[in-house]
């Protein structure tokens, strides 16, 4: 009888421990909205779970806010797209290493009629300058994201006077800073029949992945300043001992492995790849 009771108690203890064990294999990732809005994470994370048994809980926000999560110890790993700020994050000890993962590109989308005449611009800075000169509606994410950071770089490259180093000085009435993610910015630009800087992955998802596609088209693309690299960084356990570094590093290593890179390459929409593997 004692033996039976011992077996029952032992089994109960094992069953009670299972939820805790499962919970231990969960990490929190703070990532840019474009990895989620593009549909990539819905495709990629189930494959990672299948290979490793690790669940990734996603917090989607602008790159600046995602890096802040890492700095505050609110995430185990960050997956973002602003190389300068990522390198600073590592240099200041908040992350252990930046891994090159993939890239896509930024594009300027807008009405097919192209009222600012940017289609034949010689470079992206000139395209932005023409938008400003025409006072054509332009939608900015205005959310300190990687996309917003690149937009600021493009405005700076125009040589135009800027307000608060982020928008043209005479932006009243045509420049809309909405403080929202990429999807919301695309929808707002559609409503205003305006231009917006977008990452190609999210644009394609919103263009072809919705029941009601929108009319915005790619008006300008291909400039060197529009390349958009993504990196993954495990949060440094020396800064935040509670983070699940081993699991986070497993995720980073999987992303840059042959298997992870192939999963990224396989993600397509309407036979168009949304991201390109870029592990170094």
Coordinates of C-alpha atoms in Angstrom, one line a residue:
X1 CA 0.0 0.0 0.0
X2 CA 2.8 2.4 0.9
X3 CA 4.5 1.6 -2.4
X4 CA 1.3 2.5 -4.3
X5 CA 0.9 5.7 -2.4
X6 CA 4.5 6.6 -3.1
X7 CA 4.0 6.0 -6.8
X8 CA 0.9 8.1 -6.9
X9 CA 2.6 10.9 -5.0
X10 CA 5.6 10.7 -7.3
X11 CA 3.4 10.9 -10.4
X12 CA 1.5 13.8 -9.0
X13 CA 4.8 15.7 -8.3
X14 CA 6.0 15.0 -11.9
X15 CA 2.7 16.2 -13.3
X16 CA 2.8 19.3 -11.1
X17 CA 6.3 20.1 -12.3
X18 CA 5.4 19.9 -16.0
X19 CA 3.9 23.3 -16.3
X20 CA 6.9 24.9 -14.6
X21 CA 9.2 23.0 -17.0
X22 CA 7.2 24.2 -20.0
X23 CA 7.3 27.7 -18.7
X24 CA 11.0 27.6 -18.4
X25 CA 11.3 27.1 -22.1
X26 CA 9.6 30.4 -22.9
X27 CA 11.5 33.5 -23.9
X28 CA 10.3 37.1 -24.4
X29 CA 11.4 38.8 -27.6
X30 CA 10.9 42.5 -28.2
X31 CA 10.9 43.2 -31.9
X32 CA 10.1 45.7 -34.6
X33 CA 6.6 45.8 -35.9
X34 CA 7.7 44.9 -39.4
X35 CA 8.8 41.4 -38.4
X36 CA 5.2 40.8 -37.1
X37 CA 3.2 42.9 -39.6
X38 CA 4.9 41.2 -42.5
X39 CA 3.8 37.8 -41.3
X40 CA 7.3 36.5 -40.9
X41 CA 7.1 35.6 -37.2
X42 CA 3.9 33.5 -37.8
X43 CA 5.9 31.5 -40.3
X44 CA 9.2 31.3 -38.5
X45 CA 8.4 30.8 -34.8
X46 CA 6.5 27.6 -35.2
X47 CA 9.5 26.1 -37.0
X48 CA 11.8 27.2 -34.2
X49 CA 9.4 25.7 -31.6
X50 CA 9.3 22.5 -33.5
X51 CA 13.1 22.3 -33.7
X52 CA 13.9 23.3 -30.1
X53 CA 10.8 23.1 -27.9
X54 CA 11.3 26.8 -27.1
X55 CA 8.3 29.2 -27.2
X56 CA 8.9 32.8 -28.1
X57 CA 6.6 35.4 -26.6
X58 CA 6.5 38.4 -28.9
X59 CA 6.3 42.1 -28.0
X60 CA 6.0 44.1 -31.2
X61 CA 6.9 47.8 -31.2
X62 CA 9.3 50.3 -32.8
X63 CA 13.0 49.6 -32.7
X64 CA 13.7 52.3 -30.1
X65 CA 11.1 50.9 -27.8
X66 CA 12.3 47.3 -28.4
X67 CA 15.9 48.2 -27.5
X68 CA 14.6 50.0 -24.4
X69 CA 12.9 46.7 -23.4
X70 CA 16.3 45.1 -23.6
X71 CA 18.0 47.9 -21.6
X72 CA 15.4 47.6 -18.9
X73 CA 15.6 43.8 -18.8
X74 CA 12.0 43.3 -20.0
X75 CA 13.0 41.1 -22.8
X76 CA 15.4 38.2 -23.2
X77 CA 16.3 39.0 -26.8
X78 CA 15.7 41.9 -29.3
X79 CA 15.2 41.5 -33.0
X80 CA 15.4 44.9 -34.7
X81 CA 16.6 47.0 -37.7
X82 CA 18.8 50.0 -36.9
X83 CA 22.4 49.0 -37.1
X84 CA 23.9 52.1 -35.4
X85 CA 21.6 51.8 -32.4
X86 CA 22.1 48.0 -32.2
X87 CA 25.9 48.4 -32.1
X88 CA 25.5 51.1 -29.4
X89 CA 23.3 48.7 -27.4
X90 CA 26.0 46.1 -27.5
X91 CA 28.8 48.6 -26.8
X92 CA 27.1 49.8 -23.7
X93 CA 26.8 46.3 -22.4
X94 CA 23.1 45.7 -22.8
X95 CA 23.5 43.0 -25.4
X96 CA 26.1 40.2 -25.8
X97 CA 26.5 40.3 -29.6
X98 CA 24.7 41.5 -32.7
X99 CA 24.0 38.8 -35.2
X100 CA 23.3 39.7 -38.8
X101 CA 20.1 37.8 -39.7
X102 CA 18.5 39.1 -42.9
X103 CA 17.6 42.2 -44.9
X104 CA 14.9 43.6 -47.0
X105 CA 14.7 47.1 -48.3
X106 CA 12.8 50.3 -47.7
X107 CA 10.6 51.7 -50.5
X108 CA 8.7 54.9 -51.0
X109 CA 5.1 54.1 -51.8
X110 CA 2.3 56.5 -52.8
X111 CA -0.4 57.2 -55.4
X112 CA 0.2 55.8 -58.8
X113 CA -0.3 59.3 -60.2
X114 CA 2.9 60.3 -58.3
X115 CA 2.0 64.0 -57.8
X116 CA 5.5 64.9 -56.6
X117 CA 7.2 63.3 -59.6
X118 CA 9.6 61.1 -57.7
X119 CA 9.6 58.1 -60.0
X120 CA 12.6 59.3 -62.0
X121 CA 14.5 60.9 -59.0
X122 CA 18.3 60.1 -59.2
X123 CA 18.4 59.1 -55.5
X124 CA 16.2 58.7 -52.5
X125 CA 17.2 62.1 -51.0
X126 CA 16.1 63.9 -54.2
X127 CA 12.8 61.9 -54.1
X128 CA 12.2 63.2 -50.5
X129 CA 13.2 66.7 -51.6
X130 CA 10.6 66.6 -54.4
X131 CA 7.9 65.5 -52.0
X132 CA 8.7 68.5 -49.7
X133 CA 8.8 70.9 -52.7
X134 CA 5.4 69.8 -53.9
X135 CA 4.0 69.7 -50.3
X136 CA 2.5 66.4 -51.2
X137 CA 1.0 64.5 -48.2
X138 CA 3.7 62.5 -46.5
X139 CA 3.0 60.1 -43.6
X140 CA 5.8 59.5 -41.0
X141 CA 5.6 56.7 -38.4
X142 CA 7.0 59.2 -35.9
X143 CA 7.5 56.4 -33.4
X144 CA 11.3 56.2 -33.0
X145 CA 11.3 52.9 -35.0
X146 CA 14.0 51.8 -37.3
X147 CA 11.9 53.0 -40.2
X148 CA 11.4 56.4 -38.6
X149 CA 15.2 56.6 -38.0
X150 CA 15.9 55.9 -41.7
X151 CA 13.3 58.5 -42.7
X152 CA 15.2 61.1 -40.5
X153 CA 18.4 60.1 -42.2
X154 CA 16.8 60.7 -45.6
X155 CA 15.5 64.1 -44.6
X156 CA 19.0 65.0 -43.4
X157 CA 20.4 63.9 -46.7
X158 CA 18.1 66.3 -48.6
X159 CA 19.9 69.4 -47.1
X160 CA 16.5 70.9 -46.2
X161 CA 16.1 72.8 -42.9
X162 CA 14.6 70.4 -40.4
X163 CA 12.4 70.9 -37.3
X164 CA 13.6 69.0 -34.3
X165 CA 16.0 67.2 -36.7
X166 CA 13.2 64.9 -37.9
X167 CA 10.9 66.7 -40.4
X168 CA 11.1 69.5 -42.9
X169 CA 10.8 73.0 -41.4
X170 CA 7.7 73.9 -43.4
X171 CA 6.0 70.6 -42.8
X172 CA 2.7 72.1 -41.5
X173 CA -0.2 70.9 -43.5
X174 CA 1.4 68.1 -45.5
X175 CA 3.6 66.1 -43.1
X176 CA 1.7 63.8 -40.8
X177 CA 3.6 62.3 -37.9
X178 CA 1.2 59.6 -36.4
X179 CA 3.3 57.8 -33.8
X180 CA 2.0 54.4 -35.1
X181 CA 3.4 51.2 -36.6
X182 CA 4.0 50.4 -40.2
X183 CA 0.6 49.0 -41.0
X184 CA -1.2 52.0 -39.5
X185 CA 1.1 54.3 -41.5
X186 CA 0.3 52.6 -44.7
X187 CA -3.4 52.8 -44.1
X188 CA -3.2 56.5 -43.2
X189 CA -1.2 57.2 -46.3
X190 CA -3.9 55.4 -48.4
X191 CA -6.5 57.6 -46.8
X192 CA -4.5 60.8 -47.5
X193 CA -3.4 59.7 -50.9
X194 CA 0.1 60.4 -49.8
X195 CA 3.6 59.0 -49.7
X196 CA 5.2 56.9 -46.9
X197 CA 8.5 55.2 -46.4
X198 CA 7.8 51.5 -45.8
X199 CA 9.7 48.3 -45.4
X200 CA 8.9 46.1 -48.4
X201 CA 7.8 43.1 -46.3
X202 CA 5.0 44.9 -44.6
X203 CA 4.0 46.7 -47.8
X204 CA 3.6 43.4 -49.6
X205 CA 1.7 41.8 -46.7
X206 CA -0.7 44.8 -46.7
X207 CA -0.9 45.0 -50.5
X208 CA -1.6 41.3 -51.2
X209 CA -2.3 39.7 -47.8
X210 CA -5.6 41.5 -47.0
X211 CA -9.1 40.9 -48.2
X212 CA -9.3 44.5 -49.2
X213 CA -6.0 45.5 -50.8
X214 CA -5.1 49.1 -51.0
X215 CA -4.1 51.2 -54.0
X216 CA -0.7 52.5 -53.0
X217 CA 2.1 51.4 -55.3
X218 CA 5.9 51.4 -55.1
X219 CA 6.9 54.8 -56.5
X220 CA 10.6 54.8 -55.7
X221 CA 13.0 52.0 -54.9
X222 CA 16.6 50.7 -55.3
X223 CA 18.7 53.3 -53.7
X224 CA 21.7 52.2 -51.5
X225 CA 20.3 54.3 -48.6
X226 CA 17.2 52.1 -48.7
X227 CA 18.8 48.7 -47.7
X228 CA 17.2 47.5 -44.5
X229 CA 19.3 45.0 -42.4
X230 CA 17.9 43.2 -39.4
X231 CA 19.9 41.9 -36.4
X232 CA 19.2 39.8 -33.3
X233 CA 20.8 40.5 -29.9
X234 CA 20.5 38.4 -26.8
X235 CA 20.2 40.6 -23.7
X236 CA 23.4 40.5 -21.5
X237 CA 22.9 38.5 -18.3
X238 CA 25.6 40.5 -16.6
X239 CA 23.2 43.5 -16.8
X240 CA 20.1 41.5 -16.0
X241 CA 20.8 38.2 -14.3
X242 CA 17.1 37.1 -14.6
X243 CA 17.1 36.9 -18.4
X244 CA 17.0 33.5 -20.0
X245 CA 20.3 34.0 -21.9
X246 CA 20.9 30.3 -22.8
X247 CA 17.5 30.1 -24.5
X248 CA 17.8 33.5 -26.1
X249 CA 21.2 32.6 -27.5
X250 CA 19.8 29.3 -28.8
X251 CA 17.2 31.4 -30.7
X252 CA 19.9 33.7 -32.1
X253 CA 22.1 30.8 -33.2
X254 CA 19.1 29.1 -34.8
X255 CA 18.3 32.2 -36.8
X256 CA 21.8 32.4 -38.3
X257 CA 22.0 28.6 -38.8
X258 CA 21.5 27.0 -42.2
X259 CA 18.1 25.9 -41.0
X260 CA 17.0 29.3 -39.8
X261 CA 18.3 31.1 -42.9
X262 CA 16.4 28.6 -45.1
X263 CA 13.2 29.3 -43.2
X264 CA 13.6 33.0 -43.8
X265 CA 14.3 32.5 -47.5
X266 CA 11.2 30.3 -47.8
X267 CA 8.8 32.9 -46.6
X268 CA 7.1 34.4 -49.6
X269 CA 3.9 36.2 -50.5
X270 CA 2.6 35.9 -54.1
X271 CA 5.8 34.3 -55.1
X272 CA 7.8 37.2 -53.9
X273 CA 10.4 36.8 -51.1
X274 CA 9.9 39.3 -48.3
X275 CA 13.3 38.9 -46.6
X276 CA 16.8 37.7 -47.7
X277 CA 19.1 35.7 -45.5
X278 CA 22.2 37.7 -44.4
X279 CA 24.0 35.7 -41.7
X280 CA 27.8 36.5 -41.7

